PDB file of C-alpha atoms (C1' of nucleotides) in Angstrom:
ATOM      1  CA  MET A   1      30.558  87.557  30.307  1.00  0.00           C
ATOM      2  CA  ASN A   2      27.876  84.957  30.214  1.00  0.00           C
ATOM      3  CA  HIS A   3      26.512  83.523  33.414  1.00  0.00           C
ATOM      4  CA  SER A   4      26.767  80.068  31.901  1.00  0.00           C
ATOM      5  CA  ASN A   5      30.515  80.461  32.223  1.00  0.00           C
ATOM      6  CA  LEU A   6      30.058  80.799  35.982  1.00  0.00           C
ATOM      7  CA  TYR A   7      28.139  77.537  36.094  1.00  0.00           C
ATOM      8  CA  GLN A   8      30.773  75.886  33.931  1.00  0.00           C
ATOM      9  CA  LYS A   9      33.445  77.053  36.352  1.00  0.00           C
ATOM     10  CA  ILE A  10      31.469  75.783  39.336  1.00  0.00           C
ATOM     11  CA  TYR A  11      31.123  72.376  37.677  1.00  0.00           C
ATOM     12  CA  GLU A  12      34.828  72.376  36.899  1.00  0.00           C
ATOM     13  CA  ILE A  13      35.755  73.178  40.495  1.00  0.00           C
ATOM     14  CA  VAL A  14      33.454  70.513  41.925  1.00  0.00           C
ATOM     15  CA  ALA A  15      34.773  67.975  39.435  1.00  0.00           C
ATOM     16  CA  ASP A  16      38.301  68.854  40.530  1.00  0.00           C
ATOM     17  CA  ILE A  17      37.670  67.938  44.155  1.00  0.00           C
ATOM     18  CA  PRO A  18      39.983  64.985  44.959  1.00  0.00           C
ATOM     19  CA  GLU A  19      38.809  61.920  46.811  1.00  0.00           C
ATOM     20  CA  GLY A  20      39.014  62.106  50.565  1.00  0.00           C
ATOM     21  CA  ARG A  21      38.505  65.855  50.489  1.00  0.00           C
ATOM     22  CA  VAL A  22      35.433  68.065  50.636  1.00  0.00           C
ATOM     23  CA  ALA A  23      34.722  71.663  49.669  1.00  0.00           C
ATOM     24  CA  THR A  24      32.214  74.154  51.027  1.00  0.00           C
ATOM     25  CA  TYR A  25      29.693  76.021  48.899  1.00  0.00           C
ATOM     26  CA  GLY A  26      31.250  79.300  49.979  1.00  0.00           C
ATOM     27  CA  GLN A  27      34.697  78.107  48.978  1.00  0.00           C
ATOM     28  CA  ILE A  28      33.513  77.000  45.567  1.00  0.00           C
ATOM     29  CA  ALA A  29      31.693  80.292  45.111  1.00  0.00           C
ATOM     30  CA  TRP A  30      34.872  82.100  46.063  1.00  0.00           C
ATOM     31  CA  MET A  31      36.912  80.081  43.583  1.00  0.00           C
ATOM     32  CA  ALA A  32      34.261  80.629  40.931  1.00  0.00           C
ATOM     33  CA  GLY A  33      34.578  84.381  41.372  1.00  0.00           C
ATOM     34  CA  ARG A  34      31.340  84.884  43.352  1.00  0.00           C
ATOM     35  CA  PRO A  35      32.338  84.872  47.076  1.00  0.00           C
ATOM     36  CA  ASN A  36      28.992  86.414  47.943  1.00  0.00           C
ATOM     37  CA  ALA A  37      26.944  83.870  46.081  1.00  0.00           C
ATOM     38  CA  PRO A  38      27.113  80.546  47.917  1.00  0.00           C
ATOM     39  CA  ARG A  39      23.471  80.060  47.058  1.00  0.00           C
ATOM     40  CA  VAL A  40      24.278  80.095  43.386  1.00  0.00           C
ATOM     41  CA  VAL A  41      26.665  77.194  43.916  1.00  0.00           C
ATOM     42  CA  GLY A  42      23.993  75.171  45.644  1.00  0.00           C
ATOM     43  CA  TYR A  43      21.556  76.040  42.910  1.00  0.00           C
ATOM     44  CA  ALA A  44      24.077  75.055  40.280  1.00  0.00           C
ATOM     45  CA  MET A  45      24.463  71.723  42.038  1.00  0.00           C
ATOM     46  CA  SER A  46      20.719  71.323  42.033  1.00  0.00           C
ATOM     47  CA  ARG A  47      20.574  71.945  38.302  1.00  0.00           C
ATOM     48  CA  VAL A  48      23.772  70.122  37.405  1.00  0.00           C
ATOM     49  CA  PRO A  49      23.424  67.643  34.511  1.00  0.00           C
ATOM     50  CA  ALA A  50      23.782  64.059  35.730  1.00  0.00           C
ATOM     51  CA  GLY A  51      25.955  63.345  32.686  1.00  0.00           C
ATOM     52  CA  LEU A  52      28.813  65.314  34.203  1.00  0.00           C
ATOM     53  CA  ASN A  53      29.090  62.756  37.005  1.00  0.00           C
ATOM     54  CA  LEU A  54      29.928  65.515  39.470  1.00  0.00           C
ATOM     55  CA  PRO A  55      31.039  64.441  42.983  1.00  0.00           C
ATOM     56  CA  CYS A  56      28.450  66.744  44.537  1.00  0.00           C
ATOM     57  CA  HIS A  57      28.500  64.502  47.594  1.00  0.00           C
ATOM     58  CA  ARG A  58      31.899  66.025  48.377  1.00  0.00           C
ATOM     59  CA  VAL A  59      30.325  69.448  48.604  1.00  0.00           C
ATOM     60  CA  VAL A  60      29.228  70.374  52.116  1.00  0.00           C
ATOM     61  CA  ASN A  61      28.154  73.521  53.917  1.00  0.00           C
ATOM     62  CA  LYS A  62      30.350  75.641  56.157  1.00  0.00           C
ATOM     63  CA  SER A  63      29.154  73.704  59.196  1.00  0.00           C
ATOM     64  CA  GLY A  64      30.615  70.528  57.748  1.00  0.00           C
ATOM     65  CA  LYS A  65      27.149  69.097  57.504  1.00  0.00           C
ATOM     66  CA  LEU A  66      25.981  67.266  54.406  1.00  0.00           C
ATOM     67  CA  ALA A  67      23.359  68.994  52.352  1.00  0.00           C
ATOM     68  CA  PRO A  68      19.732  67.898  52.850  1.00  0.00           C
ATOM     69  CA  TYR A  69      20.135  66.185  49.540  1.00  0.00           C
ATOM     70  CA  GLN A  70      18.319  62.901  49.956  1.00  0.00           C
ATOM     71  CA  VAL A  71      18.325  62.190  46.269  1.00  0.00           C
ATOM     72  CA  PHE A  72      21.568  60.265  46.713  1.00  0.00           C
ATOM     73  CA  GLY A  73      19.648  57.698  48.657  1.00  0.00           C
ATOM     74  CA  GLY A  74      20.022  59.154  52.118  1.00  0.00           C
ATOM     75  CA  GLU A  75      22.502  61.143  54.140  1.00  0.00           C
ATOM     76  CA  GLN A  76      23.927  57.918  55.505  1.00  0.00           C
ATOM     77  CA  PHE A  77      24.716  56.808  51.964  1.00  0.00           C
ATOM     78  CA  GLN A  78      26.478  60.069  51.273  1.00  0.00           C
ATOM     79  CA  ARG A  79      28.310  59.892  54.581  1.00  0.00           C
ATOM     80  CA  ALA A  80      29.376  56.291  53.954  1.00  0.00           C
ATOM     81  CA  LEU A  81      30.564  57.208  50.476  1.00  0.00           C
ATOM     82  CA  LEU A  82      32.701  60.072  51.733  1.00  0.00           C
ATOM     83  CA  GLU A  83      33.947  57.981  54.608  1.00  0.00           C
ATOM     84  CA  LYS A  84      34.971  55.275  52.177  1.00  0.00           C
ATOM     85  CA  GLU A  85      36.926  57.866  50.197  1.00  0.00           C
ATOM     86  CA  GLY A  86      38.850  58.798  53.307  1.00  0.00           C
ATOM     87  CA  VAL A  87      36.842  61.708  54.660  1.00  0.00           C
ATOM     88  CA  THR A  88      36.939  61.937  58.429  1.00  0.00           C
ATOM     89  CA  PHE A  89      33.622  62.310  60.226  1.00  0.00           C
ATOM     90  CA  LEU A  90      33.081  63.598  63.734  1.00  0.00           C
ATOM     91  CA  GLU A  91      30.923  61.991  66.386  1.00  0.00           C
ATOM     92  CA  ASN A  92      28.333  64.682  65.848  1.00  0.00           C
ATOM     93  CA  GLY A  93      27.928  63.543  62.232  1.00  0.00           C
ATOM     94  CA  CYS A  94      29.793  66.515  60.785  1.00  0.00           C
ATOM     95  CA  ILE A  95      32.803  66.318  58.485  1.00  0.00           C
ATOM     96  CA  ASP A  96      36.171  67.197  59.985  1.00  0.00           C
ATOM     97  CA  LEU A  97      36.727  70.255  57.814  1.00  0.00           C
ATOM     98  CA  LYS A  98      40.028  71.083  59.469  1.00  0.00           C
ATOM     99  CA  LYS A  99      41.343  67.821  58.045  1.00  0.00           C
ATOM    100  CA  CYS A 100      39.257  67.147  54.967  1.00  0.00           C
ATOM    101  CA  GLN A 101      38.391  70.591  53.647  1.00  0.00           C
ATOM    102  CA  TRP A 102      39.845  70.834  50.150  1.00  0.00           C
ATOM    103  CA  SER A 103      42.270  73.615  49.259  1.00  0.00           C
ATOM    104  CA  ILE A 104      43.911  74.661  46.029  1.00  0.00           C
ATOM    105  CA  TYR A 105      47.086  74.983  48.042  1.00  0.00           C
ATOM    106  CA  VAL A 106      47.464  71.360  49.043  1.00  0.00           C
ATOM    107  CA  PRO A 107      50.316  71.171  51.610  1.00  0.00           C
ATOM    108  CA  GLU A 108      52.238  67.991  50.913  1.00  0.00           C
ATOM    109  CA  GLU A 109      53.315  67.819  54.527  1.00  0.00           C
ATOM    110  CA  ASP A 110      49.685  67.786  55.565  1.00  0.00           C
ATOM    111  CA  MET A 111      48.873  65.043  53.123  1.00  0.00           C
ATOM    112  CA  GLU A 112      49.306  61.462  54.120  1.00  0.00           C
TER     113      GLU A 112
ATOM    114  C1'  DG B   1       9.786  92.275  33.312  1.00  0.00           C
ATOM    115  C1'  DG B   2       8.657  91.307  38.311  1.00  0.00           C
ATOM    116  C1'  DG B   3       8.535  88.262  42.206  1.00  0.00           C
ATOM    117  C1'  DC B   4       9.562  83.920  44.682  1.00  0.00           C
ATOM    118  C1'  DT B   5      12.644  80.303  45.632  1.00  0.00           C
ATOM    119  C1'  DG B   6      16.946  77.911  46.928  1.00  0.00           C
ATOM    120  C1'  DA B   7      21.847  71.717  48.223  1.00  0.00           C
ATOM    121  C1'  DC B   8      24.363  78.866  52.017  1.00  0.00           C
ATOM    122  C1'  DG B   9      26.963  82.251  54.955  1.00  0.00           C
ATOM    123  C1'  DG B  10      27.565  85.523  58.434  1.00  0.00           C
ATOM    124  C1'  DT B  11      25.820  88.175  62.290  1.00  0.00           C
ATOM    125  C1'  DT B  12      22.778  88.976  66.106  1.00  0.00           C
ATOM    126  C1'  DG B  13      19.966  87.431  69.959  1.00  0.00           C
TER     127       DG B  13
ATOM    128  C1'  DG C   1      26.848  76.961  71.878  1.00  0.00           C
ATOM    129  C1'  DC C   2      22.474  76.978  69.272  1.00  0.00           C
ATOM    130  C1'  DA C   3      18.526  79.247  66.789  1.00  0.00           C
ATOM    131  C1'  DA C   4      16.667  82.693  63.940  1.00  0.00           C
ATOM    132  C1'  DC C   5      16.957  86.627  60.602  1.00  0.00           C
ATOM    133  C1'  DC C   6      18.952  89.139  56.857  1.00  0.00           C
ATOM    134  C1'  DG C   7      21.693  89.342  52.803  1.00  0.00           C
ATOM    135  C1'  DC C   8      23.569  87.611  48.703  1.00  0.00           C
ATOM    136  C1'  DC C   9      23.200  85.992  43.323  1.00  0.00           C
ATOM    137  C1'  DA C  10      21.155  83.337  39.640  1.00  0.00           C
ATOM    138  C1'  DG C  11      17.327  80.535  37.927  1.00  0.00           C
ATOM    139  C1'  DC C  12      12.475  79.606  37.246  1.00  0.00           C
ATOM    140  C1'  DC C  13       7.351  80.728  37.224  1.00  0.00           C
TER     141       DC C  13
END
DNA sequence: GGGCTGACGGTTG
DNA sequence: GCAACCGCCAGCC
């Protein structure tokens, strides 16, 4: 099994994140088959081709904090973008994971 | 082929 | 509750 397949899967998972929802690196790693490799996910994001147009801004850490990725133009830009998509932010600047954390099992009753 | 780094996570202090 | 350290896997020098 080629490692490139792992990257491809990571890209696929990130690209499958719906608007208004966010996913954690650990969750993506878990879905990609590497629950112990959250770093690899972050690294994959760092090396992701811009042509894929991946919504990497929807990927946050377990703390609900946005990655120190200033390449987007600033954390505020990223935050505003997510907020515009419907992501709920807390007063402390963290994302409300309990409401916006993406799951493959999307409960319709929880969706509004 | 070996060592360092990295957009993280969990545990311990 | 917050801060720091260790551990993890893959990529790059």
